[in-house]
Amino acid sequence: MDKQRVVVLFGGRSSEHSISSATAGGVLGAIDRDRYDVIPVGITREGAFVLEDDDPAKFPLDAAHLPEVVDNGTRVLWPEPGGDRTLRVVQADGTVDGLGEIDVVLPILHGPHGEDGTIQGYFDTLEVPYAGGGVLDSALCMDKHFMKVALQAAGISVAPWRTVRAREWASQPDAVRAAAAELGSPLFVKPARAGSSVGVSKVEALDELDAALAVAFAEDDKVLIETGVVGREIEVAILEGAEGVRASLPGEIVLTSRGFYDFEGKYFGGDGVDVVCPAELDDAQVAAVQDAGIRAFDAVDGRGLARVDMFLTASGELVVNELNTMPGFTPISMFPKCWVVSGLSYGDLISELIEAGLRR
């Protein structure tokens, strides 16, 4: 059987560049080489597409030295619509080499310019198949405000919130503080369009609000102030396969000493947080979480995959916190862990994503 040629695309211009690069290390090490030929393409922090080394060890998740895509002087030339799908590279010396016709792109990009519908629209324009989310679901879920609007419209519970733009905070700070006070405490302050908990702060008292907004506005000019929900932090992985959409066994984020599941806890483990999968839930709770996850996926017109994060309150209510259309694939990431305990290996999970992209 002829192998399919897959471009693994990673890096990017967002603040999550290194996480994307570390995810690439995991994917390059686990992808089924008997089924797929792989072309690694990195995006530098400045936005250049470069031909990368097919070496998983080059992109380890190391807190002391986070991996990144460095400009090596090459430039990748994507195929034009209407022609063949040959990927070409301009080498550093100016010569042009053909890398063969590509079948599908696997974009493992996080944050703006990768997880927000922009790269998806680019490949749609080029008529190049790609795995993962589409334009609409990626854009909706990248913007926490519009994600909440879509979920609410579908009858799905979300935490109360107030969206604030930088110009409003600059001109009407007292009104913003008053609106925040009405949301109770604790509060979470989040950039509307960032991920991996970048720019997120927990606010226990209103005198902490100004500093939290400054941190969030450093990432985005649109910020959410959100009521903190008291409950268990449950996450479920959603996958769109040949037979339809299905949900994994749920996992749980158990905080022991951290105030919330922050960047360090997500990617470097460390003290204060345990990632438990499967979560200790009864059969009815598992079914309810899986149903809520699939309903949320459908509410945003989900494609390919998503991780749906929610709170399970003491009264049994499920409150959806967010959807992530390109969750991390690092060794301690919840998305692959949930599928592994559900009977789908890391390598087979990657194959399912690729096959879903090829079916488009």
PDB file of C-alpha atoms in Angstrom, residues 33-271:
ATOM      1  CA  ARG A  33       5.764   5.410   9.804  1.00  0.00           C
ATOM      2  CA  ASP A  34       4.478   2.273   8.088  1.00  0.00           C
ATOM      3  CA  ARG A  35       1.401   4.216   6.939  1.00  0.00           C
ATOM      4  CA  TYR A  36       2.691   7.750   6.529  1.00  0.00           C
ATOM      5  CA  ASP A  37       5.643   9.613   5.064  1.00  0.00           C
ATOM      6  CA  VAL A  38       6.237  12.694   7.191  1.00  0.00           C
ATOM      7  CA  ILE A  39       7.423  16.175   6.231  1.00  0.00           C
ATOM      8  CA  PRO A  40       7.992  18.369   9.320  1.00  0.00           C
ATOM      9  CA  VAL A  41       7.338  22.057   8.629  1.00  0.00           C
ATOM     10  CA  GLY A  42       7.939  24.628  11.319  1.00  0.00           C
ATOM     11  CA  ILE A  43       6.666  28.182  11.584  1.00  0.00           C
ATOM     12  CA  THR A  44       9.132  30.563  13.221  1.00  0.00           C
ATOM     13  CA  ARG A  45       8.025  33.125  15.763  1.00  0.00           C
ATOM     14  CA  GLU A  46       8.237  35.690  12.946  1.00  0.00           C
ATOM     15  CA  GLY A  47       5.938  33.623  10.721  1.00  0.00           C
ATOM     16  CA  ALA A  48       8.346  32.012   8.216  1.00  0.00           C
ATOM     17  CA  PHE A  49       7.531  28.478   7.038  1.00  0.00           C
ATOM     18  CA  VAL A  50      10.745  26.430   7.210  1.00  0.00           C
ATOM     19  CA  LEU A  51      11.629  22.804   6.538  1.00  0.00           C
ATOM     20  CA  GLU A  52      12.446  21.221   9.891  1.00  0.00           C
ATOM     21  CA  ASP A  53      14.384  18.149  10.957  1.00  0.00           C
ATOM     22  CA  ASP A  54      12.416  14.926  11.302  1.00  0.00           C
ATOM     23  CA  ASP A  55      13.841  14.392  14.770  1.00  0.00           C
ATOM     24  CA  PRO A  56      11.516  14.053  17.789  1.00  0.00           C
ATOM     25  CA  ALA A  57      14.461  14.470  20.181  1.00  0.00           C
ATOM     26  CA  LYS A  58      14.974  18.016  18.892  1.00  0.00           C
ATOM     27  CA  PHE A  59      11.711  19.144  20.491  1.00  0.00           C
ATOM     28  CA  PRO A  60      11.606  17.906  24.088  1.00  0.00           C
ATOM     29  CA  LEU A  61       9.322  19.411  26.727  1.00  0.00           C
ATOM     30  CA  ASP A  62      12.042  20.776  28.976  1.00  0.00           C
ATOM     31  CA  ALA A  63      11.221  23.587  31.395  1.00  0.00           C
ATOM     32  CA  ALA A  64      14.846  24.706  31.413  1.00  0.00           C
ATOM     33  CA  HIS A  65      15.012  25.050  27.639  1.00  0.00           C
ATOM     34  CA  LEU A  66      11.700  25.127  25.794  1.00  0.00           C
ATOM     35  CA  PRO A  67      11.911  23.971  22.158  1.00  0.00           C
ATOM     36  CA  GLU A  68      11.370  26.375  19.287  1.00  0.00           C
ATOM     37  CA  VAL A  69      11.494  26.611  15.518  1.00  0.00           C
ATOM     38  CA  VAL A  70      14.590  28.561  14.488  1.00  0.00           C
ATOM     39  CA  ASP A  71      14.947  30.190  11.077  1.00  0.00           C
ATOM     40  CA  ASN A  72      17.343  27.906   9.194  1.00  0.00           C
ATOM     41  CA  GLY A  73      17.173  29.867   5.940  1.00  0.00           C
ATOM     42  CA  THR A  74      14.824  27.482   4.131  1.00  0.00           C
ATOM     43  CA  ARG A  75      11.368  28.552   2.888  1.00  0.00           C
ATOM     44  CA  VAL A  76       8.510  26.179   2.203  1.00  0.00           C
ATOM     45  CA  LEU A  77       6.434  26.813  -0.922  1.00  0.00           C
ATOM     46  CA  TRP A  78       2.882  25.521  -0.614  1.00  0.00           C
ATOM     47  CA  PRO A  79       1.086  24.106  -3.685  1.00  0.00           C
ATOM     48  CA  GLU A  80      -1.275  26.440  -5.515  1.00  0.00           C
ATOM     49  CA  PRO A  81      -4.960  25.591  -5.999  1.00  0.00           C
ATOM     50  CA  GLY A  82      -5.845  23.871  -9.249  1.00  0.00           C
ATOM     51  CA  GLY A  83      -2.410  22.325  -9.763  1.00  0.00           C
ATOM     52  CA  ASP A  84      -0.610  19.374  -8.288  1.00  0.00           C
ATOM     53  CA  ARG A  85       0.038  19.176  -4.570  1.00  0.00           C
ATOM     54  CA  THR A  86       3.811  19.157  -4.719  1.00  0.00           C
ATOM     55  CA  LEU A  87       5.408  20.789  -1.702  1.00  0.00           C
ATOM     56  CA  ARG A  88       8.634  22.589  -2.517  1.00  0.00           C
ATOM     57  CA  VAL A  89      11.383  24.095  -0.430  1.00  0.00           C
ATOM     58  CA  VAL A  90      13.774  26.899  -1.248  1.00  0.00           C
ATOM     59  CA  GLN A  91      17.048  25.881   0.356  1.00  0.00           C
ATOM     60  CA  ALA A  92      19.306  28.367   2.095  1.00  0.00           C
ATOM     61  CA  ASP A  93      21.512  28.514  -1.030  1.00  0.00           C
ATOM     62  CA  GLY A  94      18.523  29.423  -3.231  1.00  0.00           C
ATOM     63  CA  THR A  95      18.044  26.056  -4.922  1.00  0.00           C
ATOM     64  CA  VAL A  96      14.504  24.670  -5.055  1.00  0.00           C
ATOM     65  CA  ASP A  97      13.728  21.035  -4.234  1.00  0.00           C
ATOM     66  CA  GLY A  98      10.460  19.161  -4.628  1.00  0.00           C
ATOM     67  CA  LEU A  99       9.374  17.180  -1.571  1.00  0.00           C
ATOM     68  CA  GLY A 100       6.627  15.219  -3.325  1.00  0.00           C
ATOM     69  CA  GLU A 101       2.871  15.583  -3.486  1.00  0.00           C
ATOM     70  CA  ILE A 102       1.277  15.980  -0.075  1.00  0.00           C
ATOM     71  CA  ASP A 103      -1.978  14.310   0.925  1.00  0.00           C
ATOM     72  CA  VAL A 104      -2.867  16.117   4.129  1.00  0.00           C
ATOM     73  CA  VAL A 105      -1.561  18.640   6.667  1.00  0.00           C
ATOM     74  CA  LEU A 106      -1.670  17.960  10.415  1.00  0.00           C
ATOM     75  CA  PRO A 107      -1.568  21.438  12.015  1.00  0.00           C
ATOM     76  CA  ILE A 108      -0.600  21.110  15.667  1.00  0.00           C
ATOM     77  CA  LEU A 109      -0.566  24.841  16.271  1.00  0.00           C
ATOM     78  CA  HIS A 110      -1.825  26.500  19.425  1.00  0.00           C
ATOM     79  CA  GLY A 111      -3.144  30.007  19.900  1.00  0.00           C
ATOM     80  CA  PRO A 112      -3.532  32.900  17.433  1.00  0.00           C
ATOM     81  CA  HIS A 113      -2.500  32.351  13.789  1.00  0.00           C
ATOM     82  CA  GLY A 114      -2.948  28.609  14.171  1.00  0.00           C
ATOM     83  CA  GLU A 115      -5.868  27.578  16.345  1.00  0.00           C
ATOM     84  CA  ASP A 116      -8.159  30.473  15.468  1.00  0.00           C
ATOM     85  CA  GLY A 117      -9.282  29.549  11.955  1.00  0.00           C
ATOM     86  CA  THR A 118      -6.625  31.546  10.094  1.00  0.00           C
ATOM     87  CA  ILE A 119      -4.386  28.651   9.023  1.00  0.00           C
ATOM     88  CA  GLN A 120      -7.498  26.567   8.357  1.00  0.00           C
ATOM     89  CA  GLY A 121      -8.795  29.233   5.967  1.00  0.00           C
ATOM     90  CA  TYR A 122      -5.379  29.377   4.321  1.00  0.00           C
ATOM     91  CA  PHE A 123      -5.447  25.660   3.535  1.00  0.00           C
ATOM     92  CA  ASP A 124      -9.056  25.871   2.392  1.00  0.00           C
ATOM     93  CA  THR A 125      -7.951  28.568  -0.066  1.00  0.00           C
ATOM     94  CA  LEU A 126      -5.071  26.391  -1.277  1.00  0.00           C
ATOM     95  CA  GLU A 127      -7.429  23.388  -1.533  1.00  0.00           C
ATOM     96  CA  VAL A 128      -5.088  21.355   0.659  1.00  0.00           C
ATOM     97  CA  PRO A 129      -6.790  18.841   3.017  1.00  0.00           C
ATOM     98  CA  TYR A 130      -5.978  19.224   6.699  1.00  0.00           C
ATOM     99  CA  ALA A 131      -6.794  17.480   9.951  1.00  0.00           C
ATOM    100  CA  GLY A 132      -8.409  18.980  13.021  1.00  0.00           C
ATOM    101  CA  GLY A 133     -10.852  21.833  13.418  1.00  0.00           C
ATOM    102  CA  GLY A 134     -12.274  23.898  10.596  1.00  0.00           C
ATOM    103  CA  VAL A 135     -12.513  27.661  10.191  1.00  0.00           C
ATOM    104  CA  LEU A 136     -15.728  28.245  12.134  1.00  0.00           C
ATOM    105  CA  ASP A 137     -15.195  26.011  15.168  1.00  0.00           C
ATOM    106  CA  SER A 138     -11.570  27.092  15.477  1.00  0.00           C
ATOM    107  CA  ALA A 139     -12.497  30.786  15.390  1.00  0.00           C
ATOM    108  CA  LEU A 140     -15.402  30.368  17.807  1.00  0.00           C
ATOM    109  CA  CYS A 141     -13.450  28.389  20.367  1.00  0.00           C
ATOM    110  CA  MET A 142     -10.412  30.644  20.172  1.00  0.00           C
ATOM    111  CA  ASP A 143     -12.600  33.555  21.282  1.00  0.00           C
ATOM    112  CA  LYS A 144     -13.953  32.676  24.725  1.00  0.00           C
ATOM    113  CA  HIS A 145     -16.688  35.326  24.480  1.00  0.00           C
ATOM    114  CA  PHE A 146     -18.257  33.962  21.305  1.00  0.00           C
ATOM    115  CA  MET A 147     -17.716  30.383  22.454  1.00  0.00           C
ATOM    116  CA  LYS A 148     -19.838  31.120  25.507  1.00  0.00           C
ATOM    117  CA  VAL A 149     -22.485  32.812  23.358  1.00  0.00           C
ATOM    118  CA  ALA A 150     -22.703  29.735  21.108  1.00  0.00           C
ATOM    119  CA  LEU A 151     -22.891  27.350  24.062  1.00  0.00           C
ATOM    120  CA  GLN A 152     -25.574  29.397  25.794  1.00  0.00           C
ATOM    121  CA  ALA A 153     -27.629  29.465  22.589  1.00  0.00           C
ATOM    122  CA  ALA A 154     -27.529  25.647  22.595  1.00  0.00           C
ATOM    123  CA  GLY A 155     -28.798  25.498  26.190  1.00  0.00           C
ATOM    124  CA  ILE A 156     -25.441  24.538  27.684  1.00  0.00           C
ATOM    125  CA  SER A 157     -24.518  25.997  31.085  1.00  0.00           C
ATOM    126  CA  VAL A 158     -21.520  28.332  31.265  1.00  0.00           C
ATOM    127  CA  ALA A 159     -20.113  30.458  34.072  1.00  0.00           C
ATOM    128  CA  PRO A 160     -21.441  34.045  34.314  1.00  0.00           C
ATOM    129  CA  TRP A 161     -19.019  36.531  32.767  1.00  0.00           C
ATOM    130  CA  ARG A 162     -18.378  40.074  31.669  1.00  0.00           C
ATOM    131  CA  THR A 163     -16.343  40.866  28.532  1.00  0.00           C
ATOM    132  CA  VAL A 164     -14.156  43.973  28.737  1.00  0.00           C
ATOM    133  CA  ARG A 165     -12.166  45.649  25.988  1.00  0.00           C
ATOM    134  CA  ALA A 166      -9.011  47.635  26.660  1.00  0.00           C
ATOM    135  CA  ARG A 167     -10.635  50.899  25.597  1.00  0.00           C
ATOM    136  CA  GLU A 168     -13.478  50.380  28.099  1.00  0.00           C
ATOM    137  CA  TRP A 169     -11.033  49.617  30.911  1.00  0.00           C
ATOM    138  CA  ALA A 170      -9.049  52.743  30.024  1.00  0.00           C
ATOM    139  CA  SER A 171     -12.110  55.021  29.923  1.00  0.00           C
ATOM    140  CA  GLN A 172     -14.458  53.479  32.517  1.00  0.00           C
ATOM    141  CA  PRO A 173     -12.416  51.583  35.109  1.00  0.00           C
ATOM    142  CA  ASP A 174     -14.905  52.176  37.925  1.00  0.00           C
ATOM    143  CA  ALA A 175     -17.764  50.720  35.868  1.00  0.00           C
ATOM    144  CA  VAL A 176     -15.677  47.641  35.102  1.00  0.00           C
ATOM    145  CA  ARG A 177     -14.796  47.200  38.778  1.00  0.00           C
ATOM    146  CA  ALA A 178     -18.474  47.500  39.708  1.00  0.00           C
ATOM    147  CA  ALA A 179     -19.468  44.902  37.109  1.00  0.00           C
ATOM    148  CA  ALA A 180     -16.768  42.568  38.417  1.00  0.00           C
ATOM    149  CA  ALA A 181     -18.039  42.984  41.981  1.00  0.00           C
ATOM    150  CA  GLU A 182     -21.483  41.813  40.881  1.00  0.00           C
ATOM    151  CA  LEU A 183     -19.986  38.543  39.636  1.00  0.00           C
ATOM    152  CA  GLY A 184     -18.964  37.563  43.162  1.00  0.00           C
ATOM    153  CA  SER A 185     -15.720  35.904  44.170  1.00  0.00           C
ATOM    154  CA  PRO A 186     -13.448  34.309  43.381  1.00  0.00           C
ATOM    155  CA  LEU A 187     -13.094  35.576  39.818  1.00  0.00           C
ATOM    156  CA  PHE A 188     -11.000  34.443  36.899  1.00  0.00           C
ATOM    157  CA  VAL A 189      -9.596  37.016  34.499  1.00  0.00           C
ATOM    158  CA  LYS A 190      -8.707  35.638  31.077  1.00  0.00           C
ATOM    159  CA  PRO A 191      -7.578  36.933  27.699  1.00  0.00           C
ATOM    160  CA  ALA A 192     -10.404  36.228  25.264  1.00  0.00           C
ATOM    161  CA  ARG A 193      -8.083  34.769  22.622  1.00  0.00           C
ATOM    162  CA  ALA A 194      -5.224  32.914  24.298  1.00  0.00           C
ATOM    163  CA  GLY A 195      -4.775  29.362  25.488  1.00  0.00           C
ATOM    164  CA  SER A 196      -2.703  27.152  27.788  1.00  0.00           C
ATOM    165  CA  SER A 197      -3.751  29.423  30.694  1.00  0.00           C
ATOM    166  CA  VAL A 198      -1.454  32.160  29.345  1.00  0.00           C
ATOM    167  CA  GLY A 199      -2.456  35.485  30.887  1.00  0.00           C
ATOM    168  CA  VAL A 200      -5.007  33.934  33.281  1.00  0.00           C
ATOM    169  CA  SER A 201      -5.245  35.061  36.903  1.00  0.00           C
ATOM    170  CA  LYS A 202      -7.386  34.013  39.838  1.00  0.00           C
ATOM    171  CA  VAL A 203      -8.744  37.005  41.737  1.00  0.00           C
ATOM    172  CA  GLU A 204      -9.683  36.333  45.353  1.00  0.00           C
ATOM    173  CA  ALA A 205     -10.376  39.973  46.252  1.00  0.00           C
ATOM    174  CA  LEU A 206     -11.339  42.991  44.153  1.00  0.00           C
ATOM    175  CA  ASP A 207      -8.136  44.829  45.000  1.00  0.00           C
ATOM    176  CA  GLU A 208      -6.366  42.186  42.869  1.00  0.00           C
ATOM    177  CA  LEU A 209      -8.487  42.916  39.802  1.00  0.00           C
ATOM    178  CA  ASP A 210      -6.399  45.737  38.304  1.00  0.00           C
ATOM    179  CA  ALA A 211      -3.212  43.669  38.302  1.00  0.00           C
ATOM    180  CA  ALA A 212      -5.021  40.663  36.816  1.00  0.00           C
ATOM    181  CA  LEU A 213      -6.456  42.806  34.019  1.00  0.00           C
ATOM    182  CA  ALA A 214      -3.000  44.167  33.248  1.00  0.00           C
ATOM    183  CA  VAL A 215      -1.684  40.603  32.856  1.00  0.00           C
ATOM    184  CA  ALA A 216      -4.603  39.625  30.601  1.00  0.00           C
ATOM    185  CA  PHE A 217      -4.495  42.781  28.467  1.00  0.00           C
ATOM    186  CA  ALA A 218      -0.817  42.089  27.789  1.00  0.00           C
ATOM    187  CA  GLU A 219      -2.056  39.080  25.762  1.00  0.00           C
ATOM    188  CA  ASP A 220      -5.238  40.472  24.180  1.00  0.00           C
ATOM    189  CA  ASP A 221      -7.248  43.694  24.012  1.00  0.00           C
ATOM    190  CA  LYS A 222     -10.392  41.729  24.879  1.00  0.00           C
ATOM    191  CA  VAL A 223     -10.647  40.100  28.294  1.00  0.00           C
ATOM    192  CA  LEU A 224     -13.227  38.060  30.197  1.00  0.00           C
ATOM    193  CA  ILE A 225     -13.976  38.488  33.894  1.00  0.00           C
ATOM    194  CA  GLU A 226     -15.661  35.278  34.949  1.00  0.00           C
ATOM    195  CA  THR A 227     -17.317  33.965  38.087  1.00  0.00           C
ATOM    196  CA  GLY A 228     -15.284  31.154  39.606  1.00  0.00           C
ATOM    197  CA  VAL A 229     -17.307  27.929  39.629  1.00  0.00           C
ATOM    198  CA  VAL A 230     -16.882  25.620  42.605  1.00  0.00           C
ATOM    199  CA  GLY A 231     -16.753  22.028  41.460  1.00  0.00           C
ATOM    200  CA  ARG A 232     -14.634  19.182  40.187  1.00  0.00           C
ATOM    201  CA  GLU A 233     -12.619  20.007  37.054  1.00  0.00           C
ATOM    202  CA  ILE A 234     -13.581  17.379  34.498  1.00  0.00           C
ATOM    203  CA  GLU A 235     -12.237  17.106  30.955  1.00  0.00           C
ATOM    204  CA  VAL A 236     -13.421  14.874  28.124  1.00  0.00           C
ATOM    205  CA  ALA A 237     -11.818  14.260  24.734  1.00  0.00           C
ATOM    206  CA  ILE A 238     -13.982  14.370  21.610  1.00  0.00           C
ATOM    207  CA  LEU A 239     -13.048  12.724  18.320  1.00  0.00           C
ATOM    208  CA  GLU A 240     -14.808  12.769  14.958  1.00  0.00           C
ATOM    209  CA  GLY A 241     -14.264   9.413  13.286  1.00  0.00           C
ATOM    210  CA  ALA A 242     -15.621   7.563  10.272  1.00  0.00           C
ATOM    211  CA  GLU A 243     -18.637   6.399  12.316  1.00  0.00           C
ATOM    212  CA  GLY A 244     -19.406   9.798  13.810  1.00  0.00           C
ATOM    213  CA  VAL A 245     -18.500  11.772  16.913  1.00  0.00           C
ATOM    214  CA  ARG A 246     -17.559   9.968  20.116  1.00  0.00           C
ATOM    215  CA  ALA A 247     -16.313  10.899  23.575  1.00  0.00           C
ATOM    216  CA  SER A 248     -13.540   9.352  25.669  1.00  0.00           C
ATOM    217  CA  LEU A 249     -13.670   8.377  29.286  1.00  0.00           C
ATOM    218  CA  PRO A 250     -13.439  11.637  31.260  1.00  0.00           C
ATOM    219  CA  GLY A 251     -10.399  12.771  33.183  1.00  0.00           C
ATOM    220  CA  GLU A 252     -10.089  15.083  36.162  1.00  0.00           C
ATOM    221  CA  ILE A 253      -7.729  17.851  37.209  1.00  0.00           C
ATOM    222  CA  VAL A 254      -7.201  17.535  40.951  1.00  0.00           C
ATOM    223  CA  LEU A 255      -5.677  20.626  42.549  1.00  0.00           C
ATOM    224  CA  THR A 256      -3.901  19.991  45.818  1.00  0.00           C
ATOM    225  CA  SER A 257      -2.036  23.247  46.404  1.00  0.00           C
ATOM    226  CA  ARG A 258      -2.234  25.284  43.189  1.00  0.00           C
ATOM    227  CA  GLY A 259      -4.923  27.949  42.922  1.00  0.00           C
ATOM    228  CA  PHE A 260      -5.831  26.823  39.400  1.00  0.00           C
ATOM    229  CA  TYR A 261      -4.561  24.679  36.527  1.00  0.00           C
ATOM    230  CA  ASP A 262      -1.924  27.093  35.242  1.00  0.00           C
ATOM    231  CA  PHE A 263       0.678  26.903  32.463  1.00  0.00           C
ATOM    232  CA  GLU A 264       3.305  25.185  34.608  1.00  0.00           C
ATOM    233  CA  GLY A 265       0.834  22.628  35.927  1.00  0.00           C
ATOM    234  CA  LYS A 266      -0.409  21.799  32.429  1.00  0.00           C
ATOM    235  CA  TYR A 267       2.936  21.224  30.794  1.00  0.00           C
ATOM    236  CA  PHE A 268       5.551  20.514  33.420  1.00  0.00           C
ATOM    237  CA  GLY A 269       3.589  18.619  36.047  1.00  0.00           C
ATOM    238  CA  GLY A 270       5.132  19.717  39.307  1.00  0.00           C
ATOM    239  CA  ASP A 271       3.594  19.968  42.738  1.00  0.00           C
TER     240      ASP A 271
END
